[in-house]
Coordinates of C-alpha atoms and ligand atoms in Angstrom, one line a residue:
M1 CA 55.6 83.7 161.2
D2 CA 54.7 87.2 160.0
N3 CA 51.8 87.2 157.5
K4 CA 52.9 90.4 155.7
V5 CA 54.3 89.8 152.2
I6 CA 57.1 92.2 151.1
V7 CA 56.3 93.3 147.5
F8 CA 59.6 93.7 145.5
D9 CA 58.8 95.3 142.2
T10 CA 61.3 94.7 139.4
T11 CA 59.5 96.4 136.5
L12 CA 62.4 98.8 136.1
R13 CA 65.0 96.0 135.9
D14 CA 63.6 92.6 134.9
G15 CA 60.5 94.2 133.3
E16 CA 62.8 96.5 131.2
Q17 CA 64.3 93.3 129.7
S18 CA 61.0 92.7 127.8
P19 CA 61.9 93.0 124.1
G20 CA 61.5 96.6 123.1
A21 CA 60.5 97.9 126.5
S22 CA 63.4 100.3 127.0
M23 CA 62.5 103.4 129.0
N24 CA 64.2 106.8 129.1
A25 CA 65.4 108.4 132.4
A26 CA 62.3 110.6 132.7
E27 CA 60.0 107.7 132.1
K28 CA 61.8 105.5 134.7
L29 CA 61.6 108.3 137.3
R30 CA 57.9 108.8 136.7
L31 CA 57.3 105.1 137.0
A32 CA 59.3 104.8 140.2
M33 CA 57.2 107.7 141.7
Q34 CA 54.0 105.8 140.8
L35 CA 55.4 102.6 142.3
E36 CA 56.0 104.5 145.5
K37 CA 52.4 105.7 145.4
L38 CA 51.3 102.2 144.8
G39 CA 53.0 101.2 148.0
V40 CA 55.6 98.6 146.9
D41 CA 58.1 97.9 149.6
V42 CA 61.2 97.5 147.3
I43 CA 61.9 99.0 143.9
E44 CA 64.6 97.2 141.9
A45 CA 65.7 100.2 139.9
G46 CA 68.2 98.6 137.6
F47 CA 71.5 96.8 137.1
P48 CA 74.1 99.7 137.4
A49 CA 77.1 97.7 136.1
S50 CA 75.3 96.9 132.8
S51 CA 75.5 100.5 131.4
P52 CA 76.2 104.1 132.4
G53 CA 72.6 104.9 131.6
D54 CA 71.3 102.3 134.0
F55 CA 73.7 103.5 136.7
E56 CA 72.4 107.1 136.3
S57 CA 68.8 106.1 136.4
V58 CA 69.3 104.0 139.6
K59 CA 71.1 106.9 141.1
M60 CA 68.4 109.4 140.2
I61 CA 65.6 107.1 141.5
S62 CA 67.5 106.5 144.7
K63 CA 67.6 110.2 145.4
K64 CA 63.9 110.7 144.8
M65 CA 62.3 107.9 146.8
N66 CA 60.9 109.0 150.1
R67 CA 60.4 105.7 151.9
T68 CA 60.6 102.9 149.4
R69 CA 63.7 100.6 149.5
V70 CA 65.7 100.9 146.3
A71 CA 67.6 97.8 145.2
A72 CA 70.4 97.6 142.6
L73 CA 71.3 94.3 141.0
A74 CA 75.0 93.1 140.9
R75 CA 76.9 90.0 140.0
T76 CA 79.3 88.8 142.7
S77 CA 82.3 90.8 141.4
K78 CA 83.6 93.7 143.4
D79 CA 83.3 96.0 140.4
D80 CA 79.6 95.2 140.0
I81 CA 79.0 95.6 143.8
D82 CA 80.9 98.9 143.9
Q83 CA 78.8 100.3 141.1
A84 CA 75.6 99.0 142.7
W85 CA 76.5 100.7 145.9
A86 CA 77.5 104.0 144.2
A87 CA 74.1 104.0 142.5
V88 CA 71.9 103.3 145.5
C89 CA 74.0 104.9 148.4
E90 CA 71.8 108.0 148.5
A91 CA 68.6 106.1 148.9
V92 CA 66.8 106.4 152.2
R93 CA 66.8 102.6 152.3
P94 CA 69.4 101.1 149.9
R95 CA 69.7 97.5 149.1
I96 CA 72.3 95.6 147.1
H97 CA 71.0 92.5 145.3
V98 CA 73.8 90.0 144.5
F99 CA 73.1 87.0 142.3
I100 CA 74.9 84.0 140.8
A101 CA 73.5 80.9 139.2
T102 CA 73.5 77.6 141.2
S103 CA 72.4 75.0 138.6
D104 CA 74.9 72.5 137.3
I105 CA 73.9 73.6 133.8
H106 CA 75.0 77.1 134.5
L107 CA 78.0 76.0 136.6
Q108 CA 79.4 73.8 133.8
H109 CA 78.5 75.8 130.7
K110 CA 78.3 79.4 131.8
L111 CA 80.4 80.0 134.9
K112 CA 82.8 77.1 134.5
M113 CA 83.1 76.7 138.2
T114 CA 82.9 73.8 140.7
R115 CA 80.2 73.9 143.4
E116 CA 82.9 74.6 146.0
E117 CA 84.2 77.6 144.0
L118 CA 80.7 78.9 143.6
I119 CA 80.0 78.9 147.4
K120 CA 83.3 80.9 147.9
E121 CA 82.3 83.3 145.2
A122 CA 78.8 83.8 146.6
V123 CA 80.1 84.3 150.1
A124 CA 82.7 86.8 149.0
G125 CA 80.2 88.8 147.0
V126 CA 77.8 89.0 150.0
R127 CA 80.5 89.8 152.5
Y128 CA 81.8 92.6 150.2
A129 CA 78.2 94.0 149.7
K130 CA 77.7 93.8 153.5
K131 CA 80.6 96.3 154.0
F132 CA 78.3 98.9 152.4
T133 CA 74.9 98.1 153.8
D134 CA 73.0 95.7 156.1
D135 CA 70.4 95.2 153.5
V136 CA 71.9 92.6 151.2
E137 CA 69.8 90.2 149.1
F138 CA 71.2 87.1 147.5
S139 CA 69.7 85.2 144.6
T140 CA 70.4 81.7 143.3
E141 CA 69.8 82.2 139.6
D142 CA 68.1 79.1 138.0
G143 CA 67.3 78.0 141.5
T144 CA 64.5 75.6 140.4
R145 CA 66.8 73.6 138.2
S146 CA 69.5 73.4 140.9
D147 CA 70.2 70.6 143.3
R148 CA 68.1 71.5 146.3
D149 CA 70.6 70.4 148.9
F150 CA 73.2 72.5 147.1
V151 CA 70.9 75.5 147.2
S152 CA 70.4 75.0 150.9
K153 CA 74.2 74.9 151.4
V154 CA 74.7 78.0 149.4
L155 CA 72.0 79.9 151.3
E156 CA 73.3 78.8 154.7
A157 CA 76.7 80.1 153.7
V158 CA 75.5 83.5 152.4
I159 CA 73.2 84.0 155.4
D160 CA 76.2 83.4 157.6
A161 CA 78.0 86.0 155.5
G162 CA 75.2 88.5 156.1
A163 CA 72.5 88.2 153.5
S164 CA 69.2 89.4 155.0
T165 CA 67.0 88.2 152.1
V166 CA 67.5 85.0 150.1
N167 CA 65.7 84.7 146.8
I168 CA 65.0 81.5 144.9
P169 CA 64.3 82.3 141.2
D170 CA 62.5 80.1 138.7
T171 CA 64.6 81.8 136.1
V172 CA 63.3 79.8 133.1
G173 CA 59.7 79.4 134.3
Y174 CA 60.1 75.6 134.5
A175 CA 58.6 74.8 137.9
L176 CA 55.0 73.5 138.6
P177 CA 53.2 75.1 141.6
E178 CA 53.2 72.0 143.8
E179 CA 56.9 71.3 143.1
F180 CA 57.9 75.0 143.7
G181 CA 56.0 75.1 147.0
E182 CA 57.7 71.9 148.1
L183 CA 61.1 73.3 147.1
I184 CA 60.5 76.4 149.3
S185 CA 59.4 74.1 152.2
Y186 CA 62.4 71.9 151.7
I187 CA 64.8 74.8 151.7
R188 CA 63.2 76.2 154.8
Q189 CA 63.6 72.9 156.6
H190 CA 67.1 72.2 155.5
T191 CA 68.8 75.5 155.8
G192 CA 69.9 75.8 159.4
N193 CA 69.9 79.6 159.7
I194 CA 67.0 80.3 157.4
D195 CA 65.1 82.2 160.3
K196 CA 67.8 84.9 160.0
A197 CA 66.7 85.9 156.5
V198 CA 63.5 86.6 154.6
M199 CA 62.8 84.0 151.9
S200 CA 61.9 85.4 148.6
V201 CA 60.5 84.0 145.3
H202 CA 61.0 85.3 141.8
C203 CA 59.1 83.4 139.0
H204 CA 59.0 83.7 135.2
N205 CA 56.0 82.9 133.2
D206 CA 57.2 80.6 130.4
L207 CA 54.5 78.0 131.2
G208 CA 52.0 80.6 132.3
L209 CA 52.5 79.5 136.0
A210 CA 54.4 82.5 137.5
T211 CA 51.5 83.7 139.7
A212 CA 50.6 80.1 140.8
N213 CA 54.2 79.4 141.6
T214 CA 54.7 82.6 143.5
L215 CA 51.5 81.9 145.6
A216 CA 52.7 78.4 146.2
G217 CA 56.1 79.8 147.4
L218 CA 54.4 82.3 149.7
R219 CA 52.1 79.7 151.2
A220 CA 55.2 77.5 151.8
G221 CA 56.8 80.3 153.9
A222 CA 58.4 82.8 151.5
R223 CA 57.6 86.3 152.6
Q224 CA 58.9 88.4 149.6
A225 CA 57.4 88.2 146.1
E226 CA 59.3 89.6 143.2
V227 CA 56.9 90.9 140.6
T228 CA 56.4 93.3 137.7
I229 CA 53.5 95.5 136.7
N230 CA 51.4 93.8 133.9
G231 CA 53.8 90.8 134.3
I232 CA 56.2 92.3 131.8
G233 CA 59.7 90.9 131.6
E234 CA 62.2 88.6 129.8
R235 CA 60.5 86.2 127.3
A236 CA 57.0 85.4 128.6
G237 CA 57.5 87.8 131.5
N238 CA 57.6 87.8 135.3
T239 CA 54.9 87.2 137.9
S240 CA 52.5 90.1 137.7
L241 CA 52.1 92.3 140.8
E242 CA 48.4 92.8 140.3
E243 CA 47.6 89.1 140.1
V244 CA 49.6 88.2 143.3
V245 CA 48.3 91.2 145.3
M246 CA 44.6 90.6 144.3
A247 CA 44.8 86.9 144.8
L248 CA 46.1 87.4 148.3
S249 CA 43.5 90.0 149.2
T250 CA 40.6 88.2 147.5
R251 CA 41.4 84.9 149.0
K252 CA 42.7 86.1 152.4
D253 CA 40.3 83.5 153.9
L254 CA 42.6 80.8 152.6
T255 CA 46.1 82.4 152.6
D256 CA 45.9 84.8 155.6
L257 CA 48.6 86.8 153.9
S258 CA 48.5 90.6 153.2
T259 CA 50.6 93.3 151.5
S260 CA 50.9 97.1 151.9
I261 CA 49.8 97.7 148.3
N262 CA 47.3 100.6 147.8
T263 CA 45.2 98.5 145.4
E264 CA 43.4 101.6 144.0
E265 CA 46.6 102.5 142.4
I266 CA 46.9 99.2 140.5
Y267 CA 45.0 100.2 137.4
P268 CA 46.6 103.7 137.0
T269 CA 50.1 102.0 137.4
S270 CA 49.2 99.4 134.8
R271 CA 48.1 102.1 132.4
L272 CA 51.3 104.1 133.0
V273 CA 53.5 101.0 132.3
S274 CA 51.7 100.2 129.2
M275 CA 51.9 103.8 128.0
I276 CA 55.6 104.2 128.8
T277 CA 56.7 100.8 127.4
G278 CA 54.3 100.6 124.5
I279 CA 53.4 97.1 125.6
V280 CA 49.7 96.7 125.3
V281 CA 47.9 94.7 128.0
Q282 CA 46.0 91.8 126.4
P283 CA 42.2 92.4 126.8
N284 CA 41.7 89.1 128.7
K285 CA 44.6 89.7 131.1
A286 CA 43.6 89.0 134.7
I287 CA 42.8 92.1 136.9
V288 CA 44.0 94.9 134.5
G289 CA 42.8 93.7 131.0
A290 CA 40.1 95.7 129.3
N291 CA 37.7 92.7 129.6
A292 CA 38.6 91.8 133.2
F293 CA 35.4 93.3 134.5
A294 CA 33.3 93.3 131.4
H295 CA 30.3 91.0 131.4
E296 CA 29.2 90.0 127.9
A297 CA 26.7 87.1 128.3
G298 CA 23.2 88.3 128.9
I299 CA 22.7 85.9 131.8
H300 CA 25.8 87.4 133.5
Q301 CA 24.7 91.0 132.9
D302 CA 21.3 90.2 134.4
G303 CA 22.9 88.6 137.4
V304 CA 25.4 91.5 137.9
L305 CA 22.6 94.1 137.7
K306 CA 20.6 92.2 140.3
N307 CA 23.7 91.8 142.6
P308 CA 27.3 92.2 141.5
M309 CA 28.3 89.3 143.8
T310 CA 26.7 86.9 141.4
Y311 CA 29.6 87.1 138.9
E312 CA 32.1 89.5 140.4
I313 CA 34.7 88.3 142.8
M314 CA 36.3 91.8 143.1
K315 CA 34.9 95.2 142.7
P316 CA 36.5 97.2 139.8
E317 CA 36.9 100.2 142.2
I318 CA 39.3 98.2 144.3
I319 CA 41.9 98.4 141.6
G320 CA 41.1 102.0 140.8
L321 CA 38.9 101.3 137.8
V322 CA 36.2 103.9 138.2
S323 CA 33.3 104.1 135.8
N324 CA 32.1 107.5 137.0
K325 CA 35.4 109.2 136.1
L326 CA 35.6 113.0 136.3
V327 CA 35.2 114.2 132.8
M328 CA 36.8 117.3 131.5
G329 CA 36.1 119.3 128.4
K330 CA 36.8 122.5 126.5
H331 CA 35.2 124.7 129.2
S332 CA 37.5 123.3 131.9
G333 CA 39.8 126.0 133.1
R334 CA 43.5 126.0 134.1
H335 CA 42.6 125.5 137.7
A336 CA 40.5 122.4 137.3
F337 CA 43.1 121.0 134.9
K338 CA 45.9 121.6 137.4
A339 CA 43.9 120.0 140.2
R340 CA 43.2 116.9 138.0
I341 CA 46.9 116.7 137.1
L342 CA 47.8 116.7 140.8
E343 CA 45.2 114.1 141.6
L344 CA 46.7 111.9 138.9
G345 CA 49.9 112.2 140.8
Y346 CA 51.9 114.5 138.5
D347 CA 53.8 117.3 140.2
L348 CA 54.6 119.6 137.3
N349 CA 56.3 123.0 137.2
Q350 CA 54.6 126.0 135.7
E351 CA 56.3 125.7 132.3
E352 CA 55.3 122.0 132.0
L353 CA 51.8 122.8 133.1
D354 CA 51.4 125.6 130.6
R355 CA 52.7 123.3 127.8
L356 CA 50.3 120.6 128.8
F357 CA 47.3 122.9 129.2
K358 CA 47.8 124.1 125.6
K359 CA 47.8 120.5 124.3
F360 CA 44.8 119.8 126.5
K361 CA 42.9 122.7 124.9
E362 CA 43.8 121.5 121.4
L363 CA 42.5 118.1 122.2
A364 CA 39.3 119.4 123.9
D365 CA 38.6 121.4 120.7
K366 CA 38.4 118.1 118.8
R367 CA 36.6 116.0 121.5
K368 CA 33.7 116.7 123.8
E369 CA 35.0 114.8 126.8
I370 CA 38.5 114.2 128.0
V371 CA 39.0 111.4 130.6
D372 CA 42.0 110.6 132.8
E373 CA 43.5 108.2 130.2
D374 CA 43.6 111.1 127.7
I375 CA 45.4 113.3 130.2
E376 CA 47.9 110.5 130.9
V377 CA 48.6 110.1 127.2
L378 CA 49.3 113.8 127.0
V379 CA 51.7 113.7 129.9
A380 CA 53.5 110.7 128.4
E381 CA 53.8 112.3 125.0
E382 CA 54.7 115.8 126.1
L383 CA 56.7 115.4 129.2
L384 CA 58.2 111.9 129.5
R385 CA 59.9 111.7 126.2
G386 CA 63.6 112.7 126.1
Q387 CA 65.4 114.4 123.3
D388 CA 64.0 112.6 120.2
K389 CA 65.7 112.5 116.8
Y390 CA 62.4 112.6 114.8
E391 CA 59.4 114.8 115.4
L392 CA 56.2 114.7 113.5
D393 CA 55.2 118.2 112.5
Y394 CA 52.5 117.7 109.9
L395 CA 50.5 114.9 108.2
N396 CA 48.0 115.0 105.5
V397 CA 46.4 111.9 104.0
V398 CA 44.2 111.4 101.1
S399 CA 42.2 108.2 100.7
G400 CA 38.8 107.0 99.6
T401 CA 37.1 104.6 97.2
V402 CA 38.6 106.3 94.1
A403 CA 41.7 108.2 95.4
V404 CA 45.1 106.6 95.4
P405 CA 46.1 106.6 99.1
T406 CA 48.7 109.4 99.5
A407 CA 50.5 110.9 102.5
T408 CA 52.3 114.2 102.8
V409 CA 54.5 114.5 105.8
K410 CA 56.6 117.1 107.4
L411 CA 59.2 115.8 110.0
R412 CA 61.8 117.5 112.0
I413 CA 64.9 115.3 111.9
D414 CA 67.6 116.5 114.5
G415 CA 65.8 119.8 114.4
E416 CA 65.8 120.2 110.6
E417 CA 62.5 120.4 108.7
V418 CA 62.1 117.8 106.0
Q419 CA 59.1 117.3 103.8
G420 CA 58.0 114.2 101.7
A421 CA 55.1 112.5 100.1
G422 CA 54.3 108.9 99.1
F423 CA 51.7 106.3 98.2
G424 CA 50.6 103.0 99.7
V425 CA 47.9 100.4 99.5
G426 CA 46.0 102.3 102.2
P427 CA 46.4 105.6 104.1
I428 CA 48.5 104.2 106.9
D429 CA 50.7 102.3 104.5
A430 CA 51.2 105.5 102.6
T431 CA 52.1 107.4 105.8
F432 CA 54.6 104.7 107.0
N433 CA 56.2 104.4 103.5
T434 CA 56.7 108.2 103.4
I435 CA 58.1 108.4 106.9
A436 CA 60.4 105.4 106.4
K437 CA 61.8 107.0 103.2
M438 CA 62.4 110.3 104.9
A439 CA 64.0 108.8 107.9
G440 CA 66.1 106.4 105.7
T441 CA 65.3 103.6 108.2
K442 CA 66.2 100.0 107.5
S443 CA 63.9 98.8 110.2
K444 CA 61.0 96.4 109.5
L445 CA 57.5 96.9 110.9
V446 CA 56.7 93.6 112.5
R447 CA 53.5 94.5 114.3
F448 CA 50.8 97.1 114.1
S449 CA 47.8 97.3 116.5
I450 CA 45.1 99.8 117.1
N451 CA 42.7 100.2 120.1
A452 CA 40.2 102.8 121.3
I453 CA 41.2 104.4 124.6
S454 CA 37.7 105.1 125.7
G455 CA 34.2 104.5 124.2
G456 CA 32.6 106.4 121.3
T457 CA 33.7 107.2 117.8
D458 CA 35.4 110.3 119.0
A459 CA 37.6 108.2 121.3
Q460 CA 41.4 108.5 121.0
G461 CA 42.9 105.8 118.9
E462 CA 45.9 104.2 120.5
V463 CA 48.4 102.6 118.1
T464 CA 51.3 100.4 118.9
V465 CA 54.0 99.4 116.5
R466 CA 56.9 97.0 116.8
L467 CA 60.0 97.7 114.8
Q468 CA 63.0 95.4 114.2
E469 CA 66.4 96.3 112.9
N470 CA 69.6 94.1 113.2
G471 CA 68.3 92.2 116.2
L472 CA 67.1 95.3 118.0
V473 CA 63.4 95.5 118.8
A474 CA 61.6 98.7 119.7
L475 CA 58.0 99.4 120.5
G476 CA 56.4 102.7 119.6
R477 CA 53.0 104.1 120.6
G478 CA 50.9 107.0 119.7
A479 CA 47.4 108.3 120.5
D480 CA 45.2 110.8 118.8
P481 CA 41.5 111.1 118.0
D482 CA 42.6 110.8 114.3
I483 CA 43.9 107.2 113.8
F484 CA 46.2 108.2 110.9
I485 CA 47.9 110.8 113.2
A486 CA 48.0 108.2 116.0
S487 CA 49.6 105.7 113.6
A488 CA 52.2 108.3 112.4
K489 CA 53.0 109.2 116.0
A490 CA 53.5 105.6 117.0
Y491 CA 55.8 105.0 114.0
V492 CA 57.9 108.0 114.8
N493 CA 58.0 107.0 118.5
G494 CA 59.2 103.5 117.5
L495 CA 61.9 105.0 115.3
N496 CA 63.0 107.3 118.2
R497 CA 63.2 104.3 120.5
L498 CA 65.3 102.4 118.0
E499 CA 67.7 105.3 117.9
H500 CA 67.8 105.3 121.7
L501 CA 68.7 101.6 121.6
K502 CA 71.4 102.1 119.0
K503 CA 72.9 104.9 121.1
N504 CA 72.6 102.8 124.3
P505 CA 73.6 99.3 123.3
S506 CA 74.0 98.5 127.0
L507 CA 70.1 98.4 127.2
V508 CA 70.4 95.3 125.1
S509 CA 73.5 94.0 126.7
Q510 CA 71.9 94.2 130.1
A511 CA 69.7 91.3 129.1
R512 CA 72.6 89.5 127.7
A513 CA 74.8 90.0 130.8
L514 CA 72.4 87.8 132.8
Ligands
LIG1 O1 65.3 85.4 136.8 C1 66.3 85.5 137.5 O2 67.0 84.6 137.9 C2 66.7 86.9 137.8 C3 67.8 87.0 138.9 C4 68.8 88.0 138.4 C5 67.2 87.4 140.2 O3 66.1 87.9 137.4
LIG2 ZN1 64.2 87.2 136.5

């Protein structure tokens, strides 16, 4: 059996189902380009039938990918499959991913079908998809809570109908690793034609076992892993790409499995996803968390200085975490800036480059050193955002031991300048109160967090906010060396994302459609 694992990234589809993680078209394209650079084998770009916006972004990504397979998700209906094909047909390597649930719970309560009817439906869906492309994947949603003999029967039928990949999802993150590994072995042994398809695993992290289950599935014979960057996704998220890839490479002695991932792109990709979605990576997150390579205990530091192998099982450089980063500053010229931008993987036109260089110079006037993360923040703020309803033009805050915290704000709302002022218990509260009043928002601020992007008191502050309105959740982020400005930017970004969700209810219904 081949020991190469196919990495199927679903950050743009299942990952986007994380509460508040909606991305605009430019952000999705930027991420898809980075995923190609990372070396994933398949990008699941979206669920075209769920919304016109999703359809368009899958189409756009399909046209731009040079070598990566692009998959589009579809239920078994002809309409879903037609839309999936119309969205991916221009990809160099298109895939249609058809799914239907196989557990009795779903059959009785959601699909209201008998097992026999379900097999017919699944086969019809795969046959129909097969008319368009040879690359058809089939998923048994809620596979781990389904009768295993029934799953084998369904898979045998869909492989006969032409499915070339069969995926067994742990949709609700219910399985334990040993059990999941056994399920994959069982299905391999009891599905007569299984050698005609690649077996795939897709795990959710409700019990914190997604990576362990995925590894158990791979060791039992699956050869495709469905993953997301930073493990983002529905509820507690999906299996994280970086954990599976680094576990396989660090413990190759035991697994003898490998991937085509360019591991040095792991950290930049993780940063990009966090920046675009506003979902902060927890500091103790394996592989990409801020503390993943930080040694705090004196005895550990001493050991690492003497020989990193004492306490480090991976070198930080392997995932692209470089400590001797190229630092830029106010004397860096346009040429050096352009070269750095290219090295970071951004292919910008002259107008975008000029706009960004101006912002870079403004930032360099405030700070001595600009590192890659700062440049990425500039790109995300300046170039990846679409047409926003609200723009922050001006902020002035007064605070101190005797002053009443006051904020004066100028916003542009749909292009019109609006000014306002207000108070609060602190300067950030004053800023948010003022912006909320000016925007007339009914949203509630349910989370506020602040981090320093790099070391030093002149570091950029990175603020993330979570806003909620009528069941909609949006994350906003902003960065600036001034934390009040960073906070205002994050709040305005959150409000823009809420507007985006209100205008694209399908982004919410995509999750509900599943
Ligand atoms: O978790 C799941 O079952 C899914 C399928 C649609 C593959 O995401
Ligand atoms: Zn899923």
